[in-house]
Amino acid sequence: MLAAQIQDQANAQGVAVGVNVINPYKLSIADQNDMLSKIKSAGVHVIRASITLNDAGIDFAQRAWEQGIQIEWMIYRFGGYDPFGHIPLSAADPDQFRNTFATILAKLEAKGIILTAFELGNEINLSGTNPEFPIPGKGVQLSLDDLYHDTEGQQIAKGYLQYLKVLAVLKDIRDHSKLNQHTPILTAGLGNYEQNDGPLPGRPKGDIVSVNSTIEYMRAHGLDSLVDGYAIHIYPWSNGPGDASAATGRRSRLANFDLKNASQLAAKVESPAG
């Protein structure tokens, strides 16, 4: 009911609202269909979900499509990169990605499926989802300068540069596809941590790179020629309900730590050349 209300409000503003579906492949086909039916009944027509690079992924995407539900394709693993394993981002193989991804996309398009967006990767700026980061880490948020000059930061930056190579392959496949030439490409969803660079209170073993530093670094190396938008994960919390000063603080954190690059993104999206 709430989802439907949000959907109605968003439609009035021209904004797509969806839900995140995590690993539906653990469910039976019947349970998957029941989930999709409930999502549709709630008035939600977009889901962010993985499409596995096999027949199971194609089948799930087709059943969602038949329910009138489009998928923002969350591409967890690509080119051998394993966010939860031991293969870091810097080892991702663009050619391997091309061979596997292009085949599945062609099969989806043969069934008439159009995606809402392609999102390559998930929270690659956090140690928990990118084995490029050392474990244990120093318990810090690395800065843009660290990506250029710190030993750990330089290694993470190598992963970012390799990520851009894979992203270029995705754009090439998208641009030459039959049905999805205009499907937007998003950066990996980037996890935020609302504080200045430096030590991370309560996070002694895991390091991160801020959303803004990650985007700025990759923009300096050609990001904006490869994507149509930045995917940013914001995890809001309720502090001081009804307190005007708390609301002001939330807005300030959004502007400083989460959406600092939003003005550049809006300019890019609205540009006729974009």
Coordinates of N, CA and C in Angstrom, one line a residue, residues 102-193:
A102 N 27.4 -10.3 -23.4 CA 26.8 -10.1 -24.7 C 25.8 -11.2 -25.0
T103 N 26.3 -12.4 -24.7 CA 25.4 -13.6 -25.0 C 24.1 -13.6 -24.3
I104 N 24.1 -13.3 -23.0 CA 22.9 -13.3 -22.2 C 22.0 -12.1 -22.6
L105 N 22.6 -10.9 -22.9 CA 21.8 -9.8 -23.3 C 21.1 -10.1 -24.6
A106 N 21.8 -10.8 -25.6 CA 21.2 -11.1 -26.8 C 20.0 -12.1 -26.6
K107 N 20.1 -13.0 -25.7 CA 19.0 -14.0 -25.4 C 17.8 -13.2 -24.8
L108 N 18.1 -12.3 -23.9 CA 17.0 -11.5 -23.3 C 16.3 -10.7 -24.4
E109 N 17.0 -10.1 -25.3 CA 16.4 -9.3 -26.4 C 15.6 -10.1 -27.3
A110 N 16.1 -11.4 -27.5 CA 15.3 -12.3 -28.4 C 13.9 -12.5 -27.9
K111 N 13.8 -12.3 -26.6 CA 12.5 -12.5 -25.9 C 11.7 -11.2 -25.8
G112 N 12.3 -10.1 -26.3 CA 11.7 -8.8 -26.3 C 11.9 -8.0 -25.1
I113 N 12.8 -8.4 -24.2 CA 13.0 -7.8 -22.9 C 13.8 -6.5 -23.0
I114 N 13.3 -5.4 -22.4 CA 14.0 -4.1 -22.3 C 14.2 -3.9 -20.9
L115 N 15.5 -3.5 -20.5 CA 15.9 -3.3 -19.1 C 15.6 -1.8 -18.8
T116 N 15.4 -1.6 -17.5 CA 15.3 -0.2 -17.0 C 16.7 0.5 -17.0
A117 N 17.7 -0.3 -16.6 CA 19.1 0.3 -16.5 C 20.0 -0.9 -16.3
F118 N 21.3 -0.6 -16.6 CA 22.4 -1.5 -16.3 C 23.2 -0.9 -15.1
E119 N 23.4 -1.6 -14.1 CA 24.2 -1.1 -13.0 C 25.4 -2.1 -12.8
L120 N 26.6 -1.6 -13.1 CA 27.7 -2.5 -13.1 C 28.4 -2.4 -11.8
G121 N 28.2 -3.5 -10.9 CA 28.8 -3.6 -9.7 C 28.0 -3.0 -8.5
N122 N 28.4 -3.4 -7.3 CA 27.7 -3.0 -6.1 C 28.7 -2.6 -5.0
E123 N 28.6 -1.3 -4.6 CA 29.4 -0.8 -3.5 C 30.9 -1.2 -3.6
I124 N 31.4 -0.9 -4.7 CA 32.9 -1.1 -4.9 C 33.8 -0.2 -4.1
N125 N 33.2 0.7 -3.5 CA 34.0 1.7 -2.6 C 34.1 1.2 -1.2
L126 N 33.5 0.0 -0.9 CA 33.6 -0.5 0.5 C 34.4 -1.8 0.6
S127 N 35.0 -2.0 1.7 CA 35.9 -3.1 1.9 C 35.1 -4.4 1.9
G128 N 33.8 -4.4 2.3 CA 33.0 -5.6 2.4 C 32.6 -6.2 1.1
T129 N 32.6 -5.4 0.0 CA 32.2 -5.8 -1.3 C 33.2 -5.6 -2.4
N130 N 34.4 -5.4 -2.0 CA 35.5 -5.3 -3.0 C 36.8 -5.8 -2.3
P131 N 37.3 -7.0 -2.7 CA 38.5 -7.6 -2.1 C 39.7 -6.9 -2.4
E132 N 39.6 -5.8 -3.2 CA 40.8 -4.9 -3.4 C 41.3 -4.3 -2.1
F133 N 40.4 -4.1 -1.2 CA 40.7 -3.5 0.1 C 41.3 -4.6 1.0
P134 N 42.4 -4.2 1.7 CA 43.0 -5.2 2.6 C 42.1 -5.4 3.8
I135 N 42.1 -6.6 4.3 CA 41.4 -7.0 5.5 C 42.3 -7.7 6.5
P136 N 42.6 -7.2 7.7 CA 41.9 -5.9 8.2 C 42.5 -4.7 7.6
G137 N 41.7 -3.6 7.6 CA 42.2 -2.4 7.1 C 42.7 -1.5 8.3
K138 N 42.8 -0.2 8.0 CA 43.2 0.8 8.9 C 42.1 1.5 9.7
G139 N 40.8 1.2 9.2 CA 39.7 1.8 9.8 C 39.6 3.3 9.4
V140 N 39.8 3.5 8.1 CA 39.7 4.9 7.7 C 38.9 5.1 6.4
Q141 N 38.4 6.3 6.2 CA 37.8 6.6 4.9 C 38.9 7.3 4.1
L142 N 39.3 6.7 3.0 CA 40.3 7.2 2.1 C 39.8 8.4 1.3
S143 N 40.7 9.3 1.1 CA 40.4 10.6 0.3 C 40.8 10.4 -1.1
L144 N 40.4 11.4 -1.9 CA 40.8 11.5 -3.3 C 42.3 11.5 -3.4
D145 N 43.0 12.3 -2.5 CA 44.4 12.4 -2.5 C 45.0 11.0 -2.2
D146 N 44.4 10.2 -1.4 CA 44.9 8.9 -1.0 C 44.9 8.0 -2.3
L147 N 43.9 8.1 -3.1 CA 43.8 7.3 -4.3 C 45.0 7.5 -5.2
Y148 N 45.6 8.7 -5.1 CA 46.8 9.0 -5.9 C 48.1 8.7 -5.2
H149 N 48.1 8.9 -3.9 CA 49.4 8.9 -3.2 C 49.6 7.9 -2.1
D150 N 48.5 7.3 -1.5 CA 48.6 6.3 -0.5 C 48.8 4.9 -1.1
T151 N 49.6 4.1 -0.5 CA 49.8 2.7 -1.0 C 48.5 2.0 -1.2
E152 N 47.7 1.9 -0.1 CA 46.4 1.2 -0.2 C 45.5 1.9 -1.2
G153 N 45.5 3.2 -1.2 CA 44.6 4.0 -2.1 C 45.0 3.7 -3.6
Q154 N 46.3 3.7 -3.8 CA 46.7 3.4 -5.2 C 46.3 2.1 -5.7
Q155 N 46.3 1.1 -4.8 CA 45.8 -0.3 -5.2 C 44.3 -0.3 -5.5
I156 N 43.6 0.4 -4.7 CA 42.1 0.5 -5.0 C 41.9 1.3 -6.3
A157 N 42.7 2.3 -6.5 CA 42.6 3.1 -7.7 C 42.8 2.2 -9.0
K158 N 43.8 1.3 -8.9 CA 44.0 0.3 -10.0 C 42.7 -0.4 -10.3
G159 N 42.0 -0.8 -9.3 CA 40.7 -1.5 -9.5 C 39.7 -0.6 -10.2
Y160 N 39.7 0.7 -9.8 CA 38.8 1.6 -10.4 C 39.1 1.8 -11.9
L161 N 40.4 1.9 -12.2 CA 40.8 2.0 -13.6 C 40.4 0.8 -14.4
Q162 N 40.5 -0.4 -13.8 CA 40.1 -1.6 -14.5 C 38.6 -1.7 -14.7
Y163 N 37.9 -1.2 -13.7 CA 36.5 -1.1 -13.7 C 36.0 -0.3 -14.9
L164 N 36.7 0.8 -15.1 CA 36.3 1.7 -16.3 C 36.5 1.0 -17.6
K165 N 37.5 0.1 -17.7 CA 37.7 -0.7 -18.9 C 36.5 -1.6 -19.1
V166 N 36.0 -2.3 -18.1 CA 34.9 -3.1 -18.2 C 33.6 -2.3 -18.5
L167 N 33.5 -1.2 -17.9 CA 32.4 -0.3 -18.2 C 32.3 0.1 -19.6
A168 N 33.5 0.4 -20.2 CA 33.6 0.7 -21.7 C 33.0 -0.4 -22.5
V169 N 33.3 -1.7 -22.1 CA 32.8 -2.8 -22.9 C 31.3 -2.9 -22.7
L170 N 30.8 -2.6 -21.5 CA 29.3 -2.6 -21.3 C 28.7 -1.6 -22.2
K171 N 29.3 -0.4 -22.3 CA 28.7 0.7 -23.1 C 28.7 0.2 -24.6
D172 N 29.8 -0.4 -25.0 CA 29.9 -0.8 -26.4 C 28.8 -1.9 -26.7
I173 N 28.6 -2.8 -25.8 CA 27.6 -3.8 -26.0 C 26.2 -3.2 -26.0
R174 N 26.0 -2.3 -25.1 CA 24.7 -1.6 -25.0 C 24.4 -0.8 -26.3
D175 N 25.4 -0.1 -26.8 CA 25.2 0.8 -27.9 C 24.9 0.0 -29.2
H176 N 25.4 -1.3 -29.3 CA 25.2 -2.1 -30.4 C 24.1 -3.1 -30.2
S177 N 23.3 -3.0 -29.1 CA 22.2 -4.0 -28.9 C 21.0 -3.6 -29.8
K178 N 20.1 -4.5 -29.9 CA 18.9 -4.3 -30.7 C 17.8 -3.5 -30.0
L179 N 17.6 -3.8 -28.8 CA 16.4 -3.2 -28.1 C 16.8 -2.3 -26.9
N180 N 18.1 -2.4 -26.5 CA 18.5 -1.6 -25.3 C 19.5 -0.5 -25.5
Q181 N 19.5 0.0 -26.8 CA 20.5 1.0 -27.1 C 20.4 2.2 -26.2
H182 N 19.2 2.5 -25.7 CA 18.9 3.7 -24.9 C 18.7 3.4 -23.5
T183 N 18.9 2.1 -23.1 CA 18.8 1.8 -21.6 C 20.0 2.4 -20.9
P184 N 19.7 3.2 -19.8 CA 20.8 3.9 -19.1 C 21.8 3.0 -18.5
I185 N 23.0 3.4 -18.5 CA 24.1 2.7 -17.7 C 24.4 3.5 -16.5
L186 N 24.4 2.9 -15.3 CA 24.7 3.5 -14.1 C 26.0 3.0 -13.5
T187 N 26.7 3.8 -12.7 CA 27.9 3.4 -12.0 C 27.5 2.3 -11.0
A188 N 28.4 1.6 -10.6 CA 28.2 0.7 -9.4 C 27.5 1.5 -8.3
G189 N 26.5 0.9 -7.7 CA 25.9 1.6 -6.5 C 27.0 1.8 -5.5
L190 N 27.2 3.1 -5.1 CA 28.2 3.4 -4.1 C 27.7 3.6 -2.7
G191 N 28.2 3.0 -1.8 CA 27.8 3.1 -0.4 C 28.3 4.3 0.3
N192 N 27.5 5.0 1.0 CA 27.9 6.3 1.6 C 28.3 6.1 3.1
Y193 N 29.1 7.0 3.6 CA 29.4 7.0 5.0 C 29.5 8.5 5.4

